[in-house]
Amino acid sequence: MTPEEILQYCLNNLEDTVLAESWGEKGIYYNPGNLLKRGVYVLTVKERDGGNDKSSLLNRENIYRVNLGVRNSTFERLFGKKPKRPAAGEAVSMDYDFTKTNTLLPHPVYAWMGWICILNPEKSSFEKVKPYIKESYEYAKEKFEKRNINI
């Protein structure tokens, strides 16, 4: 699959989402009516390393990473206890190969916040990721409602 196919899947299937580009990645945000400046993250696609995020070696040719935030209970069911926040420029302390493609992994930097990822998912793997995308979307809607109360 391509990053564009994944982003388009989200836009086609997740109501009230928008696409925005920032910090070297493309993101899908939940933002009905554009009430917030950007919205609430649902999913991002990162195609190159950043200053604080090099553990997936995204500067390899044709490598990208899909990132999404899930509930703590889902993260812990998949990967165990959430790790501590890493120092700037470091990866979380978890025993995973963050460069492995087509495998669901904890996010190398944001696992401490309950984020998961997959590098270059094939179609069959993407089908397995779709329920987590749906969860991330529902979670973003909840966060949006909490923020929107104060607008």
mmCIF file of the C-alpha atoms, coordinates in Angstrom:
data_MODEL
# 
_entry.id   MODEL 
# 
loop_
_atom_site.group_PDB 
_atom_site.id 
_atom_site.type_symbol 
_atom_site.label_atom_id 
_atom_site.label_alt_id 
_atom_site.label_comp_id 
_atom_site.label_asym_id 
_atom_site.label_entity_id 
_atom_site.label_seq_id 
_atom_site.pdbx_PDB_ins_code 
_atom_site.Cartn_x 
_atom_site.Cartn_y 
_atom_site.Cartn_z 
_atom_site.occupancy 
_atom_site.B_iso_or_equiv 
_atom_site.pdbx_formal_charge 
_atom_site.auth_seq_id 
_atom_site.auth_comp_id 
_atom_site.auth_asym_id 
_atom_site.auth_atom_id 
_atom_site.pdbx_PDB_model_num 
ATOM 1   C CA . MET A 1 1   ? 0.000   0.000  0.000  1.00 0.00 ? 1   MET A CA 1 
ATOM 2   C CA . THR A 1 2   ? 1.044   3.595  -0.443 1.00 0.00 ? 2   THR A CA 1 
ATOM 3   C CA . PRO A 1 3   ? 0.805   6.431  2.077  1.00 0.00 ? 3   PRO A CA 1 
ATOM 4   C CA . GLU A 1 4   ? -1.725  8.120  -0.213 1.00 0.00 ? 4   GLU A CA 1 
ATOM 5   C CA . GLU A 1 5   ? -3.979  5.034  -0.221 1.00 0.00 ? 5   GLU A CA 1 
ATOM 6   C CA . ILE A 1 6   ? -3.945  4.921  3.578  1.00 0.00 ? 6   ILE A CA 1 
ATOM 7   C CA . LEU A 1 7   ? -4.692  8.614  3.950  1.00 0.00 ? 7   LEU A CA 1 
ATOM 8   C CA . GLN A 1 8   ? -7.471  8.401  1.368  1.00 0.00 ? 8   GLN A CA 1 
ATOM 9   C CA . TYR A 1 9   ? -8.966  5.381  3.157  1.00 0.00 ? 9   TYR A CA 1 
ATOM 10  C CA . CYS A 1 10  ? -9.195  7.506  6.309  1.00 0.00 ? 10  CYS A CA 1 
ATOM 11  C CA . LEU A 1 11  ? -10.714 10.499 4.555  1.00 0.00 ? 11  LEU A CA 1 
ATOM 12  C CA . ASN A 1 12  ? -13.271 8.269  2.809  1.00 0.00 ? 12  ASN A CA 1 
ATOM 13  C CA . ASN A 1 13  ? -14.257 6.261  5.877  1.00 0.00 ? 13  ASN A CA 1 
ATOM 14  C CA . LEU A 1 14  ? -13.837 8.538  8.903  1.00 0.00 ? 14  LEU A CA 1 
ATOM 15  C CA . GLU A 1 15  ? -16.458 11.270 8.957  1.00 0.00 ? 15  GLU A CA 1 
ATOM 16  C CA . ASP A 1 16  ? -15.395 14.841 9.759  1.00 0.00 ? 16  ASP A CA 1 
ATOM 17  C CA . THR A 1 17  ? -11.698 14.211 9.216  1.00 0.00 ? 17  THR A CA 1 
ATOM 18  C CA . VAL A 1 18  ? -9.253  16.501 7.441  1.00 0.00 ? 18  VAL A CA 1 
ATOM 19  C CA . LEU A 1 19  ? -5.753  16.066 6.052  1.00 0.00 ? 19  LEU A CA 1 
ATOM 20  C CA . ALA A 1 20  ? -2.982  18.401 7.145  1.00 0.00 ? 20  ALA A CA 1 
ATOM 21  C CA . GLU A 1 21  ? 0.772   18.399 6.659  1.00 0.00 ? 21  GLU A CA 1 
ATOM 22  C CA . SER A 1 22  ? 3.178   19.478 9.362  1.00 0.00 ? 22  SER A CA 1 
ATOM 23  C CA . TRP A 1 23  ? 6.492   18.551 10.941 1.00 0.00 ? 23  TRP A CA 1 
ATOM 24  C CA . GLY A 1 24  ? 7.435   16.402 7.960  1.00 0.00 ? 24  GLY A CA 1 
ATOM 25  C CA . GLU A 1 25  ? 4.375   14.183 8.097  1.00 0.00 ? 25  GLU A CA 1 
ATOM 26  C CA . LYS A 1 26  ? 0.814   14.031 6.833  1.00 0.00 ? 26  LYS A CA 1 
ATOM 27  C CA . GLY A 1 27  ? -1.910  13.730 9.431  1.00 0.00 ? 27  GLY A CA 1 
ATOM 28  C CA . ILE A 1 28  ? -5.567  12.849 9.568  1.00 0.00 ? 28  ILE A CA 1 
ATOM 29  C CA . TYR A 1 29  ? -7.374  14.935 12.174 1.00 0.00 ? 29  TYR A CA 1 
ATOM 30  C CA . TYR A 1 30  ? -10.896 14.789 13.518 1.00 0.00 ? 30  TYR A CA 1 
ATOM 31  C CA . ASN A 1 31  ? -12.230 18.326 13.225 1.00 0.00 ? 31  ASN A CA 1 
ATOM 32  C CA . PRO A 1 32  ? -15.949 18.667 12.429 1.00 0.00 ? 32  PRO A CA 1 
ATOM 33  C CA . GLY A 1 33  ? -16.798 22.158 11.232 1.00 0.00 ? 33  GLY A CA 1 
ATOM 34  C CA . ASN A 1 34  ? -13.122 23.133 11.592 1.00 0.00 ? 34  ASN A CA 1 
ATOM 35  C CA . LEU A 1 35  ? -13.890 24.273 15.129 1.00 0.00 ? 35  LEU A CA 1 
ATOM 36  C CA . LEU A 1 36  ? -10.319 23.740 16.281 1.00 0.00 ? 36  LEU A CA 1 
ATOM 37  C CA . LYS A 1 37  ? -7.273  25.205 14.589 1.00 0.00 ? 37  LYS A CA 1 
ATOM 38  C CA . ARG A 1 38  ? -6.095  21.765 13.501 1.00 0.00 ? 38  ARG A CA 1 
ATOM 39  C CA . GLY A 1 39  ? -8.304  19.167 15.165 1.00 0.00 ? 39  GLY A CA 1 
ATOM 40  C CA . VAL A 1 40  ? -7.384  16.020 17.079 1.00 0.00 ? 40  VAL A CA 1 
ATOM 41  C CA . TYR A 1 41  ? -4.900  13.512 15.682 1.00 0.00 ? 41  TYR A CA 1 
ATOM 42  C CA . VAL A 1 42  ? -6.321  10.248 14.388 1.00 0.00 ? 42  VAL A CA 1 
ATOM 43  C CA . LEU A 1 43  ? -3.407  8.990  12.308 1.00 0.00 ? 43  LEU A CA 1 
ATOM 44  C CA . THR A 1 44  ? -0.162  10.241 10.801 1.00 0.00 ? 44  THR A CA 1 
ATOM 45  C CA . VAL A 1 45  ? 2.083   9.030  8.014  1.00 0.00 ? 45  VAL A CA 1 
ATOM 46  C CA . LYS A 1 46  ? 5.733   9.881  8.402  1.00 0.00 ? 46  LYS A CA 1 
ATOM 47  C CA . GLU A 1 47  ? 8.073   9.414  5.451  1.00 0.00 ? 47  GLU A CA 1 
ATOM 48  C CA . ARG A 1 48  ? 11.404  10.636 6.784  1.00 0.00 ? 48  ARG A CA 1 
ATOM 49  C CA . ASP A 1 49  ? 13.407  10.798 9.971  1.00 0.00 ? 49  ASP A CA 1 
ATOM 50  C CA . GLY A 1 50  ? 13.144  13.827 12.203 1.00 0.00 ? 50  GLY A CA 1 
ATOM 51  C CA . GLY A 1 51  ? 15.495  15.262 14.795 1.00 0.00 ? 51  GLY A CA 1 
ATOM 52  C CA . ASN A 1 52  ? 13.820  13.405 17.657 1.00 0.00 ? 52  ASN A CA 1 
ATOM 53  C CA . ASP A 1 53  ? 12.569  10.400 15.690 1.00 0.00 ? 53  ASP A CA 1 
ATOM 54  C CA . LYS A 1 54  ? 15.146  8.280  13.879 1.00 0.00 ? 54  LYS A CA 1 
ATOM 55  C CA . SER A 1 55  ? 14.524  4.812  15.314 1.00 0.00 ? 55  SER A CA 1 
ATOM 56  C CA . SER A 1 56  ? 12.539  3.514  12.336 1.00 0.00 ? 56  SER A CA 1 
ATOM 57  C CA . LEU A 1 57  ? 15.214  4.569  9.821  1.00 0.00 ? 57  LEU A CA 1 
ATOM 58  C CA . LEU A 1 58  ? 12.600  6.230  7.638  1.00 0.00 ? 58  LEU A CA 1 
ATOM 59  C CA . ASN A 1 59  ? 15.267  7.723  5.398  1.00 0.00 ? 59  ASN A CA 1 
ATOM 60  C CA . ARG A 1 60  ? 15.557  4.341  3.682  1.00 0.00 ? 60  ARG A CA 1 
ATOM 61  C CA . GLU A 1 61  ? 14.153  4.345  0.154  1.00 0.00 ? 61  GLU A CA 1 
ATOM 62  C CA . ASN A 1 62  ? 10.349  3.911  -0.017 1.00 0.00 ? 62  ASN A CA 1 
ATOM 63  C CA . ILE A 1 63  ? 9.927   3.432  3.735  1.00 0.00 ? 63  ILE A CA 1 
ATOM 64  C CA . TYR A 1 64  ? 7.132   5.128  5.670  1.00 0.00 ? 64  TYR A CA 1 
ATOM 65  C CA . ARG A 1 65  ? 5.429   4.647  9.014  1.00 0.00 ? 65  ARG A CA 1 
ATOM 66  C CA . VAL A 1 66  ? 1.744   4.835  9.901  1.00 0.00 ? 66  VAL A CA 1 
ATOM 67  C CA . ASN A 1 67  ? 1.199   6.066  13.495 1.00 0.00 ? 67  ASN A CA 1 
ATOM 68  C CA . LEU A 1 68  ? -1.952  6.093  15.587 1.00 0.00 ? 68  LEU A CA 1 
ATOM 69  C CA . GLY A 1 69  ? -2.991  6.536  19.173 1.00 0.00 ? 69  GLY A CA 1 
ATOM 70  C CA . VAL A 1 70  ? -5.065  3.858  20.876 1.00 0.00 ? 70  VAL A CA 1 
ATOM 71  C CA . ARG A 1 71  ? -6.524  3.554  24.336 1.00 0.00 ? 71  ARG A CA 1 
ATOM 72  C CA . ASN A 1 72  ? -4.185  2.478  27.128 1.00 0.00 ? 72  ASN A CA 1 
ATOM 73  C CA . SER A 1 73  ? -5.999  -0.829 27.543 1.00 0.00 ? 73  SER A CA 1 
ATOM 74  C CA . THR A 1 74  ? -5.465  -1.678 23.873 1.00 0.00 ? 74  THR A CA 1 
ATOM 75  C CA . PHE A 1 75  ? -1.804  -0.687 23.962 1.00 0.00 ? 75  PHE A CA 1 
ATOM 76  C CA . GLU A 1 76  ? -1.210  -2.798 27.069 1.00 0.00 ? 76  GLU A CA 1 
ATOM 77  C CA . ARG A 1 77  ? -3.073  -5.782 25.603 1.00 0.00 ? 77  ARG A CA 1 
ATOM 78  C CA . LEU A 1 78  ? -0.846  -5.620 22.527 1.00 0.00 ? 78  LEU A CA 1 
ATOM 79  C CA . PHE A 1 79  ? 2.522   -4.694 24.023 1.00 0.00 ? 79  PHE A CA 1 
ATOM 80  C CA . GLY A 1 80  ? 2.370   -4.793 27.804 1.00 0.00 ? 80  GLY A CA 1 
ATOM 81  C CA . LYS A 1 81  ? 2.953   -1.908 30.162 1.00 0.00 ? 81  LYS A CA 1 
ATOM 82  C CA . LYS A 1 82  ? 3.568   1.465  28.549 1.00 0.00 ? 82  LYS A CA 1 
ATOM 83  C CA . PRO A 1 83  ? 7.212   2.530  28.769 1.00 0.00 ? 83  PRO A CA 1 
ATOM 84  C CA . LYS A 1 84  ? 8.569   5.694  30.327 1.00 0.00 ? 84  LYS A CA 1 
ATOM 85  C CA . ARG A 1 85  ? 8.946   8.763  28.150 1.00 0.00 ? 85  ARG A CA 1 
ATOM 86  C CA . PRO A 1 86  ? 12.321  8.654  26.393 1.00 0.00 ? 86  PRO A CA 1 
ATOM 87  C CA . ALA A 1 87  ? 14.890  11.422 26.488 1.00 0.00 ? 87  ALA A CA 1 
ATOM 88  C CA . ALA A 1 88  ? 14.825  13.829 23.533 1.00 0.00 ? 88  ALA A CA 1 
ATOM 89  C CA . GLY A 1 89  ? 16.131  12.106 20.425 1.00 0.00 ? 89  GLY A CA 1 
ATOM 90  C CA . GLU A 1 90  ? 15.932  8.644  21.977 1.00 0.00 ? 90  GLU A CA 1 
ATOM 91  C CA . ALA A 1 91  ? 13.555  5.709  21.474 1.00 0.00 ? 91  ALA A CA 1 
ATOM 92  C CA . VAL A 1 92  ? 11.428  4.178  24.197 1.00 0.00 ? 92  VAL A CA 1 
ATOM 93  C CA . SER A 1 93  ? 13.020  1.345  26.133 1.00 0.00 ? 93  SER A CA 1 
ATOM 94  C CA . MET A 1 94  ? 11.178  -1.630 24.645 1.00 0.00 ? 94  MET A CA 1 
ATOM 95  C CA . ASP A 1 95  ? 12.579  -4.769 23.059 1.00 0.00 ? 95  ASP A CA 1 
ATOM 96  C CA . TYR A 1 96  ? 11.336  -4.238 19.491 1.00 0.00 ? 96  TYR A CA 1 
ATOM 97  C CA . ASP A 1 97  ? 12.982  -3.747 16.136 1.00 0.00 ? 97  ASP A CA 1 
ATOM 98  C CA . PHE A 1 98  ? 11.438  -0.400 15.185 1.00 0.00 ? 98  PHE A CA 1 
ATOM 99  C CA . THR A 1 99  ? 12.772  -0.763 11.628 1.00 0.00 ? 99  THR A CA 1 
ATOM 100 C CA . LYS A 1 100 ? 10.754  -3.910 10.854 1.00 0.00 ? 100 LYS A CA 1 
ATOM 101 C CA . THR A 1 101 ? 8.198   -3.477 8.087  1.00 0.00 ? 101 THR A CA 1 
ATOM 102 C CA . ASN A 1 102 ? 4.660   -4.864 7.837  1.00 0.00 ? 102 ASN A CA 1 
ATOM 103 C CA . THR A 1 103 ? 4.471   -5.546 11.592 1.00 0.00 ? 103 THR A CA 1 
ATOM 104 C CA . LEU A 1 104 ? 2.375   -3.806 14.227 1.00 0.00 ? 104 LEU A CA 1 
ATOM 105 C CA . LEU A 1 105 ? 4.752   -2.194 16.730 1.00 0.00 ? 105 LEU A CA 1 
ATOM 106 C CA . PRO A 1 106 ? 4.750   0.232  19.632 1.00 0.00 ? 106 PRO A CA 1 
ATOM 107 C CA . HIS A 1 107 ? 5.632   3.706  18.364 1.00 0.00 ? 107 HIS A CA 1 
ATOM 108 C CA . PRO A 1 108 ? 9.382   4.175  18.908 1.00 0.00 ? 108 PRO A CA 1 
ATOM 109 C CA . VAL A 1 109 ? 8.978   7.616  20.516 1.00 0.00 ? 109 VAL A CA 1 
ATOM 110 C CA . TYR A 1 110 ? 5.319   7.966  21.557 1.00 0.00 ? 110 TYR A CA 1 
ATOM 111 C CA . ALA A 1 111 ? 4.602   4.504  22.954 1.00 0.00 ? 111 ALA A CA 1 
ATOM 112 C CA . TRP A 1 112 ? 4.574   6.145  26.383 1.00 0.00 ? 112 TRP A CA 1 
ATOM 113 C CA . MET A 1 113 ? 1.411   7.963  25.203 1.00 0.00 ? 113 MET A CA 1 
ATOM 114 C CA . GLY A 1 114 ? -0.195  4.776  23.862 1.00 0.00 ? 114 GLY A CA 1 
ATOM 115 C CA . TRP A 1 115 ? 0.744   5.212  20.202 1.00 0.00 ? 115 TRP A CA 1 
ATOM 116 C CA . ILE A 1 116 ? 1.319   2.255  17.902 1.00 0.00 ? 116 ILE A CA 1 
ATOM 117 C CA . CYS A 1 117 ? 2.688   2.050  14.367 1.00 0.00 ? 117 CYS A CA 1 
ATOM 118 C CA . ILE A 1 118 ? 3.348   -0.064 11.322 1.00 0.00 ? 118 ILE A CA 1 
ATOM 119 C CA . LEU A 1 119 ? 5.969   0.470  8.632  1.00 0.00 ? 119 LEU A CA 1 
ATOM 120 C CA . ASN A 1 120 ? 4.919   -0.168 5.033  1.00 0.00 ? 120 ASN A CA 1 
ATOM 121 C CA . PRO A 1 121 ? 1.829   -2.267 5.699  1.00 0.00 ? 121 PRO A CA 1 
ATOM 122 C CA . GLU A 1 122 ? 0.823   -4.677 2.974  1.00 0.00 ? 122 GLU A CA 1 
ATOM 123 C CA . LYS A 1 123 ? -2.900  -4.922 2.173  1.00 0.00 ? 123 LYS A CA 1 
ATOM 124 C CA . SER A 1 124 ? -3.454  -7.948 4.432  1.00 0.00 ? 124 SER A CA 1 
ATOM 125 C CA . SER A 1 125 ? -1.722  -6.225 7.361  1.00 0.00 ? 125 SER A CA 1 
ATOM 126 C CA . PHE A 1 126 ? -3.612  -3.008 6.731  1.00 0.00 ? 126 PHE A CA 1 
ATOM 127 C CA . GLU A 1 127 ? -6.866  -4.959 7.092  1.00 0.00 ? 127 GLU A CA 1 
ATOM 128 C CA . LYS A 1 128 ? -5.690  -5.981 10.581 1.00 0.00 ? 128 LYS A CA 1 
ATOM 129 C CA . VAL A 1 129 ? -4.831  -2.349 11.397 1.00 0.00 ? 129 VAL A CA 1 
ATOM 130 C CA . LYS A 1 130 ? -8.254  -0.996 10.403 1.00 0.00 ? 130 LYS A CA 1 
ATOM 131 C CA . PRO A 1 131 ? -9.885  -1.764 13.797 1.00 0.00 ? 131 PRO A CA 1 
ATOM 132 C CA . TYR A 1 132 ? -7.106  0.237  15.484 1.00 0.00 ? 132 TYR A CA 1 
ATOM 133 C CA . ILE A 1 133 ? -7.680  3.111  13.073 1.00 0.00 ? 133 ILE A CA 1 
ATOM 134 C CA . LYS A 1 134 ? -11.364 3.002  14.011 1.00 0.00 ? 134 LYS A CA 1 
ATOM 135 C CA . GLU A 1 135 ? -10.430 3.013  17.702 1.00 0.00 ? 135 GLU A CA 1 
ATOM 136 C CA . SER A 1 136 ? -8.063  5.941  17.201 1.00 0.00 ? 136 SER A CA 1 
ATOM 137 C CA . TYR A 1 137 ? -10.856 7.786  15.388 1.00 0.00 ? 137 TYR A CA 1 
ATOM 138 C CA . GLU A 1 138 ? -13.372 7.155  18.196 1.00 0.00 ? 138 GLU A CA 1 
ATOM 139 C CA . TYR A 1 139 ? -10.756 8.170  20.766 1.00 0.00 ? 139 TYR A CA 1 
ATOM 140 C CA . ALA A 1 140 ? -10.065 11.395 18.828 1.00 0.00 ? 140 ALA A CA 1 
ATOM 141 C CA . LYS A 1 141 ? -13.789 12.156 18.803 1.00 0.00 ? 141 LYS A CA 1 
ATOM 142 C CA . GLU A 1 142 ? -13.887 11.826 22.596 1.00 0.00 ? 142 GLU A CA 1 
ATOM 143 C CA . LYS A 1 143 ? -10.878 14.138 22.980 1.00 0.00 ? 143 LYS A CA 1 
ATOM 144 C CA . PHE A 1 144 ? -12.436 16.623 20.554 1.00 0.00 ? 144 PHE A CA 1 
ATOM 145 C CA . GLU A 1 145 ? -15.641 16.743 22.598 1.00 0.00 ? 145 GLU A CA 1 
ATOM 146 C CA . LYS A 1 146 ? -13.669 17.441 25.775 1.00 0.00 ? 146 LYS A CA 1 
ATOM 147 C CA . ARG A 1 147 ? -11.775 20.280 24.076 1.00 0.00 ? 147 ARG A CA 1 
ATOM 148 C CA . ASN A 1 148 ? -14.863 21.624 22.355 1.00 0.00 ? 148 ASN A CA 1 
ATOM 149 C CA . ILE A 1 149 ? -16.702 22.060 25.661 1.00 0.00 ? 149 ILE A CA 1 
ATOM 150 C CA . ASN A 1 150 ? -14.347 24.948 26.409 1.00 0.00 ? 150 ASN A CA 1 
ATOM 151 C CA . ILE A 1 151 ? -14.697 26.681 23.037 1.00 0.00 ? 151 ILE A CA 1 
# 
